[in-house]
């Protein structure tokens, strides 16, 4: 593993007699999305503000590329800040400026960019974030979701190396929430920035993060990969995840990923005991015309509608869950691979024949769903079965829903 | 022991207050100097300064004319009935002119600007503070003092002397209205005696006062808004309300105190 880009060492922070951070240790690695999860009012935002010097710790050290922030000279700090962008919880858009001026401000004031280039760069970023015809509007004239996107555009317009997101999905409905997560994930893959997210949106943040830090009682009680947190046997971690994770994924109405994995393990146990077979279908939704990059909301709406239709056509005994940003996993108990293939074919047929798909999905984009089928076998963990299903994605089962 | 504590408590409280006062004054002075220096830093913020000249200056012209006119008119009335007792009603012009140019013009114009533009500046910056807009500037590597305070300070330094001049002129005509047109003093006497009595030192004094008041008004009102978040008595909207009130009260009191100090030096 590479050296941490940002490292918190034994950070303590007090507000009067209230000690919010009581010895935080956490590493953030370059090119990854690290999410800090924790209860509301637990000090997540306070921790984030320490990175850019908006707050100063009472004890401990914040190291940026191994250099303590406090020991940096003014010019070093300025140079460091140039590499960061910060997306605030309440967006912090300048309400007396238009949307265009908000997005252009960091370029006008911070970057030595030719004046002619600024409108082009702003227009491009706004186009990428699906912000059309709102250049001259003021933030108060926009919806909450739109304001989030403007804040994201402002954070991305300088092409920063590190972006800090303070609860970027607060107050958004499930479609917009997933759209923002999908946007962050896509842009991170596209531009390779290092992202630090503060959130309590479990399990959604697990789909887009490479690392998770769990803040509880002012300390990091878990640091690792999302899959590690879900399989953690630490009772405190388990209690925490269970308390925050909803029984149903808010977007799809299906079980969340952890529930799907739990059901997989139960079926494996049943297989061991009764020699039952079972199979797994992995449905992956993709954009055909590349519009997903521009219209994340449409993509999430389509995924929501698609999940609803899948649920309506499955057997009562079938188990379906969300598995990542754009994947759905269906477990078919008592079905071998051949039977699963038949179920999938019928499913594809029903989805194609019921009403005009594009009208039903109500999306601007053109989406394709591929299906991969794999049969579970003893001593084959879920990852291997999913990998087999991923490899077996068959074009025969493509559903064009546009 | 308890008697000692009872005696020490007020002293300690006073000590704390003095320390707080010194700290606030120091912070205010640093805030002013940072704002002043950044006016002259490259790149110059011409457009933002012009916007503030429009907001502080142009938009205050009406209220300045109104208060100037009525101040001059009331000075004309009061001056006439006082001077007529001594048979010196011919000195009404100098009385009105000198009062306005030396004292009332700079002071009242500054108080009017505090009420109209100063309160707005304190509230605007205060809201920016509580909605994290100032933190956002900081994270963008934009100096908030330069971005928010320097143009307002420059705008006030340009506008207030001009507004004071307008106040003086309108006030003099207000005095003419009551003294000459209503009460019958000859316009020639009113103006010629005024021209004889008012010297350049009086105008310079008024100008110096207006420049100092501009710095006082802009610094105090912007400072109160900028540090809304560290107020002990209130947060959020309440904090902004309190910051605005303190800005207006503190700036008005400081105008009167500095007026006395400057006058004592000038005379």
XYZ file of C-alpha atoms in Angstrom:
669
model
C 0.000 0.000 0.000
C 1.254 3.495 -0.822
C 2.067 6.132 1.781
C -0.966 7.950 3.233
C -1.735 11.291 1.627
C -3.381 12.590 4.780
C -2.862 11.174 8.241
C -4.564 12.069 11.501
C -2.470 11.250 14.541
C -4.128 11.252 17.944
C -6.358 14.249 17.193
C -8.160 15.797 20.147
C -10.628 18.645 19.822
C -12.639 20.295 22.563
C -15.385 22.911 22.443
C -15.495 24.251 25.993
C -15.967 21.193 28.179
C -17.274 19.050 25.324
C -14.505 16.875 23.880
C -15.661 15.999 20.371
C -12.557 14.181 19.137
C -10.765 12.049 21.702
C -7.739 10.691 19.847
C -8.511 10.135 16.177
C -6.060 8.086 14.110
C -6.903 7.690 10.438
C -5.054 7.405 7.127
C -6.316 8.596 3.767
C -4.593 7.130 0.709
C -4.157 8.820 -2.670
C -6.520 8.007 -5.526
C -9.132 6.465 -3.248
C -12.457 7.478 -1.817
C -12.359 7.271 1.957
C -15.616 7.696 3.811
C -15.881 8.622 7.457
C -19.144 7.322 8.862
C -20.581 8.028 12.257
C -23.519 9.377 14.198
C -24.845 12.881 13.584
C -23.045 15.367 15.790
C -20.242 12.891 16.355
C -17.467 15.152 15.048
C -17.187 13.961 11.425
C -17.397 17.447 9.943
C -15.053 18.768 12.641
C -12.522 16.127 11.607
C -12.855 17.086 7.941
C -12.318 20.764 8.708
C -8.972 19.935 10.311
C -7.620 18.846 6.918
C -7.870 22.302 5.363
C -7.097 24.212 8.523
C -10.631 25.555 9.064
C -10.229 24.170 12.582
C -7.115 23.479 14.607
C -6.708 20.481 16.865
C -5.993 20.874 20.577
C -3.654 17.877 20.537
C -2.221 15.583 17.898
C -1.033 16.131 14.342
C -2.540 16.329 10.876
C 0.036 15.259 8.312
C -0.269 16.040 4.619
C 2.171 13.892 2.652
C 4.051 13.326 5.891
C 4.404 17.016 6.764
C 2.544 18.356 9.813
C 0.008 20.992 8.790
C 0.902 23.193 11.748
C 4.559 23.325 10.773
C 3.831 24.485 7.225
C 4.768 28.018 6.259
C 2.110 30.339 4.914
C 3.190 29.770 1.320
C 3.257 25.996 1.858
C -0.261 26.135 3.260
C -1.400 28.209 0.310
C 0.145 25.738 -2.101
C -1.479 22.884 -0.198
C -4.896 24.534 -0.257
C -4.636 24.924 -4.024
C -4.776 21.154 -4.294
C -8.018 20.904 -2.298
C -11.682 21.508 -2.893
C -14.331 21.372 -0.229
C -18.007 20.653 -0.722
C -19.889 21.911 2.306
C -22.848 20.233 3.951
C -25.076 23.247 3.302
C -23.406 23.813 -0.110
C -22.094 27.264 0.966
C -23.018 28.753 -2.401
C -22.743 32.533 -2.562
C -26.386 33.495 -2.562
C -25.816 36.992 -3.939
C -24.028 35.573 -6.996
C -25.470 33.770 -9.991
C -24.791 30.088 -10.579
C -22.242 30.980 -13.251
C -20.375 33.350 -10.926
C -20.400 30.752 -8.163
C -18.796 28.114 -10.367
C -16.403 30.593 -11.982
C -15.267 32.192 -8.711
C -12.393 29.798 -7.896
C -11.077 30.199 -11.447
C -11.298 33.985 -11.361
C -9.755 34.393 -7.940
C -7.510 31.393 -7.415
C -6.191 30.158 -10.735
C -4.169 32.232 -13.138
C -6.354 31.373 -16.100
C -6.867 33.558 -19.175
C -10.190 35.377 -18.936
C -11.393 33.930 -22.233
C -10.898 30.380 -20.987
C -13.047 30.752 -17.879
C -16.514 30.741 -19.548
C -15.519 27.702 -21.627
C -14.304 25.771 -18.600
C -17.386 26.680 -16.531
C -19.734 25.751 -19.382
C -17.981 22.406 -19.841
C -18.177 21.531 -16.152
C -21.824 22.551 -15.943
C -22.604 20.512 -19.040
C -20.888 17.479 -17.499
C -23.017 17.853 -14.399
C -26.213 18.258 -16.390
C -26.706 21.863 -15.320
C -28.446 23.517 -18.244
C -30.065 26.947 -18.599
C -29.418 28.022 -15.034
C -26.304 30.176 -15.546
C -28.113 33.377 -14.632
C -30.200 31.988 -11.805
C -29.412 32.515 -8.137
C -28.898 29.556 -5.773
C -32.148 30.316 -3.926
C -34.044 29.792 -7.201
C -32.803 26.199 -7.509
C -33.963 22.930 -5.961
C -31.855 21.256 -3.272
C -30.554 18.643 -5.717
C -29.612 21.271 -8.256
C -27.802 23.302 -5.588
C -25.795 20.195 -4.665
C -24.765 19.798 -8.286
C -23.750 23.440 -8.529
C -21.661 22.980 -5.369
C -20.126 19.869 -6.921
C -19.406 21.776 -10.136
C -17.667 24.485 -8.109
C -15.648 21.853 -6.260
C -14.607 20.144 -9.492
C -13.999 23.167 -11.715
C -10.391 23.637 -10.593
C -9.592 19.946 -11.223
C -8.400 19.465 -7.636
C -6.300 16.537 -6.459
C -8.243 16.127 -3.238
C -11.942 16.789 -2.693
C -13.551 16.829 0.729
C -17.298 16.152 0.785
C -19.147 17.078 3.946
C -22.386 15.054 3.901
C -22.964 15.633 0.187
C -26.390 13.947 0.104
C -28.074 15.450 3.163
C -31.715 16.244 2.509
C -31.905 14.580 -0.901
C -34.442 11.981 -1.996
C -33.172 8.438 -2.785
C -32.846 9.043 -6.546
C -30.873 12.261 -6.157
C -28.857 10.796 -3.292
C -27.793 7.880 -5.464
C -27.210 10.237 -8.389
C -24.788 12.324 -6.297
C -22.991 9.176 -5.096
C -22.804 7.889 -8.641
C -21.486 11.279 -9.812
C -18.747 11.288 -7.174
C -17.768 7.731 -8.046
C -17.748 8.380 -11.804
C -15.713 11.557 -11.490
C -13.285 9.891 -9.142
C -12.732 7.142 -11.707
C -12.501 9.676 -14.521
C -10.159 12.178 -12.885
C -8.535 10.018 -10.223
C -8.831 12.521 -7.386
C -8.623 11.540 -3.748
C -12.017 11.856 -2.094
C -12.844 12.146 1.573
C -16.548 11.854 2.313
C -18.274 12.396 5.599
C -21.609 10.634 5.632
C -23.998 8.377 7.474
C -25.627 7.020 4.325
C -25.087 3.327 4.916
C -24.919 1.187 2.802
C -24.806 3.562 -0.199
C -21.354 4.908 0.675
C -20.005 1.353 0.809
C -20.699 1.052 -2.942
C -18.488 3.982 -3.866
C -15.757 3.927 -1.195
C -12.479 2.069 -1.213
C -11.935 2.678 2.506
C -14.177 3.331 5.475
C -13.347 4.944 8.796
C -15.938 4.586 11.525
C -16.023 7.406 14.072
C -17.666 6.653 17.369
C -17.344 8.467 20.690
C -14.646 10.691 19.202
C -12.426 7.824 18.008
C -12.018 5.762 14.877
C -13.227 2.314 15.925
C -12.809 0.744 12.496
C -10.619 1.480 9.501
C -10.620 -0.724 6.429
C -12.420 -1.784 3.265
C -16.229 -1.710 2.996
C -16.411 -5.499 2.693
C -14.323 -5.819 5.855
C -16.692 -3.657 7.837
C -19.643 -5.777 6.782
C -17.904 -8.986 7.760
C -16.457 -7.522 10.959
C -17.209 -9.559 14.058
C -16.514 -6.643 16.377
C -19.813 -6.201 18.272
C -19.419 -2.415 18.441
C -18.929 -2.188 14.664
C -21.804 -4.576 14.001
C -24.121 -2.656 16.309
C -23.184 0.546 14.573
C -23.716 -0.756 11.031
C -26.988 -2.435 11.919
C -28.250 0.721 13.606
C -27.609 2.774 10.478
C -28.306 0.277 7.721
C -31.919 0.232 6.642
C -33.678 -3.082 5.977
C -34.466 -1.990 2.432
C -32.350 -0.081 -0.009
C -34.104 3.265 -0.354
C -33.720 3.446 -4.124
C -34.588 -0.052 -5.257
C -36.739 -1.223 -2.352
C -34.651 -4.394 -2.364
C -32.521 -5.717 0.477
C -29.141 -3.987 0.848
C -25.913 -5.719 -0.146
C -25.154 -7.018 3.346
C -28.586 -8.687 3.535
C -28.008 -10.285 0.130
C -24.683 -11.677 1.308
C -26.270 -12.943 4.495
C -28.924 -14.781 2.490
C -26.201 -16.223 0.286
C -24.454 -17.635 3.371
C -27.763 -19.083 4.618
C -28.310 -20.798 1.260
C -24.751 -22.139 1.420
C -25.500 -23.616 4.859
C -28.691 -25.164 3.484
C -26.715 -26.603 0.592
C -24.279 -28.162 3.055
C -27.034 -29.706 5.104
C -29.619 -30.776 2.474
C -27.515 -30.902 -0.702
C -29.785 -28.226 -2.282
C -28.465 -26.368 -5.271
C -28.964 -22.681 -5.867
C -27.927 -20.151 -8.478
C -27.264 -16.505 -8.697
C -28.102 -13.924 -11.349
C -26.137 -10.697 -11.445
C -27.854 -7.894 -13.339
C -25.699 -4.956 -14.335
C -27.166 -1.756 -15.678
C -25.112 0.266 -18.111
C -25.621 3.235 -20.331
C -25.540 2.490 -24.050
C -25.025 5.970 -25.418
C -22.704 7.254 -22.723
C -25.352 9.619 -21.366
C -24.942 8.207 -17.886
C -21.907 10.381 -17.487
C -24.127 13.381 -17.956
C -27.447 12.328 -16.529
C -26.997 10.485 -13.288
C -30.505 11.204 -12.092
C -32.034 9.592 -15.187
C -29.835 6.567 -14.662
C -30.869 6.193 -11.031
C -34.543 6.667 -11.936
C -34.190 3.921 -14.553
C -32.498 1.635 -12.020
C -35.323 2.279 -9.558
C -38.003 1.479 -12.134
C -36.127 -1.563 -13.381
C -35.761 -2.931 -9.813
C -39.493 -2.463 -9.259
C -40.333 -4.460 -12.379
C -37.872 -7.200 -11.480
C -39.447 -7.538 -8.033
C -42.893 -7.877 -9.579
C -41.823 -10.755 -11.815
C -39.828 -12.879 -9.403
C -41.002 -15.883 -7.425
C -41.806 -15.421 -3.732
C -38.846 -17.609 -2.758
C -36.325 -15.679 -4.878
C -34.141 -13.225 -3.026
C -33.085 -10.017 -4.681
C -30.761 -7.376 -3.312
C -28.790 -4.400 -4.503
C -25.144 -5.136 -5.094
C -23.241 -1.952 -5.746
C -24.207 1.263 -7.499
C -25.551 -0.348 -10.664
C -25.899 -4.024 -9.866
C -28.715 -6.211 -8.603
C -28.187 -9.725 -7.298
C -30.901 -12.379 -7.461
C -30.509 -15.642 -5.559
C -32.663 -18.462 -6.923
C -32.982 -21.224 -4.309
C -33.406 -24.812 -5.599
C -32.381 -23.828 -9.108
C -29.362 -25.077 -10.997
C -27.636 -23.027 -13.670
C -29.917 -24.332 -16.458
C -33.073 -23.528 -14.499
C -31.667 -20.122 -13.615
C -31.048 -19.498 -17.300
C -34.702 -20.325 -18.033
C -35.874 -17.985 -15.257
C -33.682 -15.275 -16.671
C -34.952 -15.813 -20.198
C -38.557 -15.617 -19.009
C -37.717 -12.507 -17.038
C -36.167 -10.911 -20.078
C -39.179 -11.832 -22.157
C -41.656 -10.418 -19.633
C -39.728 -7.207 -19.272
C -39.591 -6.757 -23.013
C -43.249 -7.486 -23.619
C -44.821 -5.489 -20.791
C -45.706 -1.960 -21.964
C -43.323 0.362 -23.747
C -40.153 0.150 -21.769
C -38.903 3.647 -22.491
C -42.199 5.214 -21.470
C -42.202 3.198 -18.286
C -38.690 4.125 -17.381
C -39.290 7.750 -18.145
C -35.588 8.294 -18.721
C -33.795 10.320 -21.313
C -30.994 7.792 -21.612
C -30.686 4.479 -23.318
C -29.821 1.691 -20.916
C -28.774 -1.899 -21.227
C -29.003 -4.570 -18.594
C -26.731 -7.556 -18.883
C -27.277 -10.730 -16.918
C -24.628 -13.141 -15.689
C -25.585 -16.502 -14.218
C -23.531 -18.751 -11.958
C -24.347 -21.790 -9.869
C -23.130 -21.872 -6.297
C -21.042 -24.782 -5.145
C -19.568 -25.885 -1.841
C -16.460 -24.054 -0.639
C -16.971 -21.325 -3.212
C -17.354 -17.959 -1.506
C -19.747 -15.319 -2.761
C -16.949 -13.322 -4.386
C -16.022 -16.259 -6.614
C -19.629 -16.981 -7.560
C -20.163 -13.307 -8.391
C -16.948 -13.224 -10.387
C -18.151 -16.272 -12.350
C -21.499 -14.535 -12.957
C -19.671 -11.396 -14.039
C -17.592 -13.366 -16.516
C -20.632 -15.188 -17.856
C -22.498 -11.993 -18.727
C -24.349 -13.029 -21.840
C -25.509 -10.646 -24.553
C -28.504 -12.874 -25.067
C -29.958 -11.450 -21.899
C -29.523 -7.844 -22.756
C -32.645 -5.780 -22.183
C -32.673 -2.549 -24.011
C -34.874 -0.245 -22.076
C -34.840 2.814 -24.239
C -11.477 34.182 52.906
C -14.976 34.739 51.597
C -14.628 38.475 52.312
C -11.442 38.582 50.250
C -13.193 36.738 47.449
C -16.127 39.160 47.615
C -13.755 42.120 47.276
C -11.671 40.447 44.564
C -14.626 39.385 42.421
C -15.491 42.829 41.000
C -11.805 43.582 40.423
C -11.387 40.294 38.621
C -14.501 40.976 36.561
C -13.178 44.411 35.659
C -9.823 42.901 34.746
C -11.512 40.375 32.510
C -13.519 43.145 30.867
C -10.420 45.270 30.254
C -8.578 42.294 28.782
C -11.570 41.525 26.568
C -11.714 45.159 25.484
C -8.006 45.222 24.655
C -8.306 41.970 22.737
C -11.280 43.272 20.744
C -9.528 46.566 19.979
C -6.409 44.741 18.883
C -8.390 42.419 16.656
C -10.323 45.364 15.228
C -7.099 47.247 14.483
C -5.554 44.217 12.758
C -8.753 43.678 10.779
C -8.672 47.319 9.625
C -4.985 47.195 8.665
C -5.417 43.942 6.744
C -8.359 45.420 4.867
C -6.507 48.657 4.136
C -3.367 46.915 2.872
C -5.340 44.617 0.597
C -6.943 47.605 -1.159
C -3.549 48.274 -2.727
C -2.633 44.650 -3.473
C -2.502 43.531 -7.082
C -4.799 42.614 -8.810
C -6.827 45.690 -7.892
C -10.492 45.089 -7.281
C -11.796 48.036 -9.337
C -15.121 46.481 -10.212
C -15.891 45.396 -6.654
C -14.912 48.835 -5.305
C -17.139 50.510 -7.906
C -20.013 48.261 -6.802
C -19.481 49.348 -3.196
C -19.275 53.031 -4.162
C -22.638 52.542 -5.850
C -24.088 50.677 -2.851
C -22.694 52.885 -0.079
C -22.590 56.169 -1.952
C -25.085 56.350 -4.784
C -27.855 54.518 -2.965
C -27.461 56.801 0.079
C -27.822 60.055 -1.851
C -31.575 60.309 -1.336
C -31.476 59.780 2.424
C -28.498 62.129 2.723
C -30.331 64.854 0.787
C -33.444 64.382 2.908
C -31.639 64.532 6.256
C -29.348 67.314 5.009
C -32.315 69.440 3.928
C -34.209 69.081 7.187
C -31.089 69.540 9.305
C -30.329 72.802 7.453
C -33.949 73.901 7.760
C -34.088 73.303 11.501
C -30.722 75.027 11.944
C -32.123 77.999 10.007
C -35.174 78.166 12.264
C -33.349 77.697 15.571
C -30.482 79.958 14.520
C -32.772 82.751 13.380
C -34.824 82.863 16.622
C -31.658 82.777 18.730
C -29.747 85.377 16.717
C -32.705 87.751 16.374
C -32.663 88.231 20.201
C -29.209 89.796 19.817
C -30.035 91.597 16.587
C -27.530 89.443 14.725
C -29.842 87.537 12.358
C -27.460 88.478 9.540
C -25.013 85.936 10.963
C -27.408 83.071 10.234
C -25.476 82.074 7.088
C -22.137 81.605 8.914
C -23.900 79.821 11.809
C -25.584 77.308 9.508
C -22.542 76.904 7.242
C -19.961 76.397 9.975
C -22.187 74.049 12.007
C -22.807 71.891 8.991
C -19.314 71.906 7.504
C -17.430 71.441 10.762
C -19.729 69.128 12.724
C -23.176 68.099 11.637
C -22.370 67.310 8.006
C -19.674 64.656 8.646
C -21.359 63.250 11.777
C -24.899 62.962 10.454
C -23.792 61.717 7.033
C -21.714 59.006 8.753
C -24.608 58.033 11.023
C -26.963 57.846 8.036
C -24.488 55.641 6.146
C -24.142 53.450 9.237
C -27.893 53.028 9.427
C -28.421 52.417 5.722
C -25.311 50.683 4.408
C -23.436 49.674 7.567
C -26.284 47.554 8.922
C -26.651 45.860 5.529
C -22.915 45.126 5.366
C -22.910 43.633 8.886
C -25.954 41.462 8.118
C -24.651 40.318 4.707
C -21.231 39.329 6.010
C -22.806 37.787 9.119
C -25.057 35.573 7.000
C -22.077 34.620 4.866
C -20.272 33.610 8.033
C -23.044 31.436 9.491
C -23.790 29.769 6.134
C -20.105 28.804 5.788
C -19.615 31.024 2.709
C -16.595 32.644 4.354
C -15.168 29.198 5.139
C -15.780 28.313 1.495
C -13.691 31.326 0.430
C -10.958 30.174 2.773
C -10.936 26.664 1.310
C -10.742 28.175 -2.178
C -7.598 29.985 -1.081
C -9.375 33.319 -1.448
C -8.531 35.768 1.325
C -11.949 36.601 2.857
C -10.746 39.935 4.284
C -9.501 41.047 0.870
C -12.587 39.691 -0.909
C -15.232 41.038 1.474
C -13.829 43.867 3.548
C -11.299 45.712 1.360
C -13.795 46.742 -1.361
C -16.276 47.891 1.276
C -13.611 49.905 3.079
C -12.463 51.502 -0.171
C -16.092 52.139 -1.173
C -16.772 53.890 2.145
C -13.541 55.941 1.976
C -14.534 57.228 -1.470
C -18.246 57.684 -0.817
C -18.505 59.250 2.607
C -16.540 62.475 1.877
C -18.694 62.958 -1.226
C -21.893 62.279 0.703
C -20.737 64.705 3.390
C -20.216 67.386 0.742
C -23.718 66.741 -0.603
C -25.122 66.869 2.945
C -23.396 70.221 3.566
C -24.615 71.802 0.332
C -28.203 70.595 0.737
C -28.144 71.657 4.410
C -26.956 75.166 3.488
C -29.827 75.464 1.026
C -32.185 74.129 3.733
C -31.024 76.944 6.008
C -31.533 79.406 3.147
C -35.075 78.095 2.670
C -36.132 78.806 6.249
C -33.855 81.799 6.945
C -34.288 83.731 3.705
C -37.450 82.524 1.975
C -39.579 81.976 5.084
C -38.168 84.374 7.659
C -37.024 87.156 5.365
C -33.228 87.386 5.725
C -31.678 88.733 2.555
C -30.171 85.940 0.473
C -27.171 88.148 -0.274
C -26.429 88.601 3.435
C -27.004 84.895 4.126
C -24.522 83.747 1.484
C -21.952 86.575 1.561
C -21.487 86.315 5.345
C -21.162 82.558 4.992
C -18.464 82.954 2.308
C -16.604 85.356 4.565
C -16.815 83.137 7.643
C -16.060 79.710 6.217
C -12.368 79.158 5.530
C -10.525 76.267 3.887
C -9.463 74.905 7.308
C -13.130 74.283 8.147
C -13.661 72.362 4.911
C -10.451 70.374 5.386
C -11.509 69.525 8.956
C -14.860 68.268 7.729
C -13.118 66.250 5.023
C -10.694 64.652 7.501
C -13.596 63.755 9.767
C -15.551 62.161 6.958
C -12.556 60.033 5.924
C -11.997 58.875 9.515
C -15.703 58.173 9.970
C -15.725 56.160 6.746
C -12.948 53.954 8.122
C -14.772 53.649 11.474
C -18.139 52.746 9.925
C -16.801 50.219 7.399
C -14.414 48.578 9.862
C -16.849 48.221 12.748
C -19.808 47.028 10.697
C -17.782 44.537 8.633
C -15.930 43.350 11.733
C -19.173 42.657 13.588
C -20.477 40.608 10.663
C -17.183 38.826 10.043
C -16.896 37.630 13.644
C -20.592 36.806 14.154
C -19.697 33.191 14.895
C -17.590 33.980 17.948
C -20.307 35.931 19.736
C -21.097 34.367 23.078
C -24.728 35.473 23.184
C -26.130 34.097 20.002
C -25.712 31.803 17.037
C -27.387 31.580 13.657
C -30.032 34.152 12.754
C -30.077 35.500 16.306
C -26.326 35.994 16.160
C -26.629 37.923 12.888
C -29.364 40.095 14.405
C -27.215 40.874 17.422
C -24.171 41.527 15.234
C -26.161 43.999 13.133
C -27.486 45.798 16.213
C -24.004 45.991 17.777
C -22.572 47.183 14.469
C -24.981 50.133 14.264
C -24.769 51.056 17.955
C -21.007 50.652 18.250
C -20.301 52.494 14.985
C -22.615 55.393 15.944
C -21.012 55.754 19.382
C -17.522 55.561 17.887
C -18.422 58.279 15.362
C -19.303 60.641 18.207
C -16.217 59.735 20.241
C -13.819 60.125 17.301
C -15.609 63.368 16.379
C -14.727 64.785 19.771
C -11.117 63.560 19.538
C -10.593 64.974 16.022
C -12.269 68.270 16.889
C -10.050 68.685 19.945
C -7.012 68.192 17.716
C -8.246 70.466 14.939
C -9.274 73.415 17.057
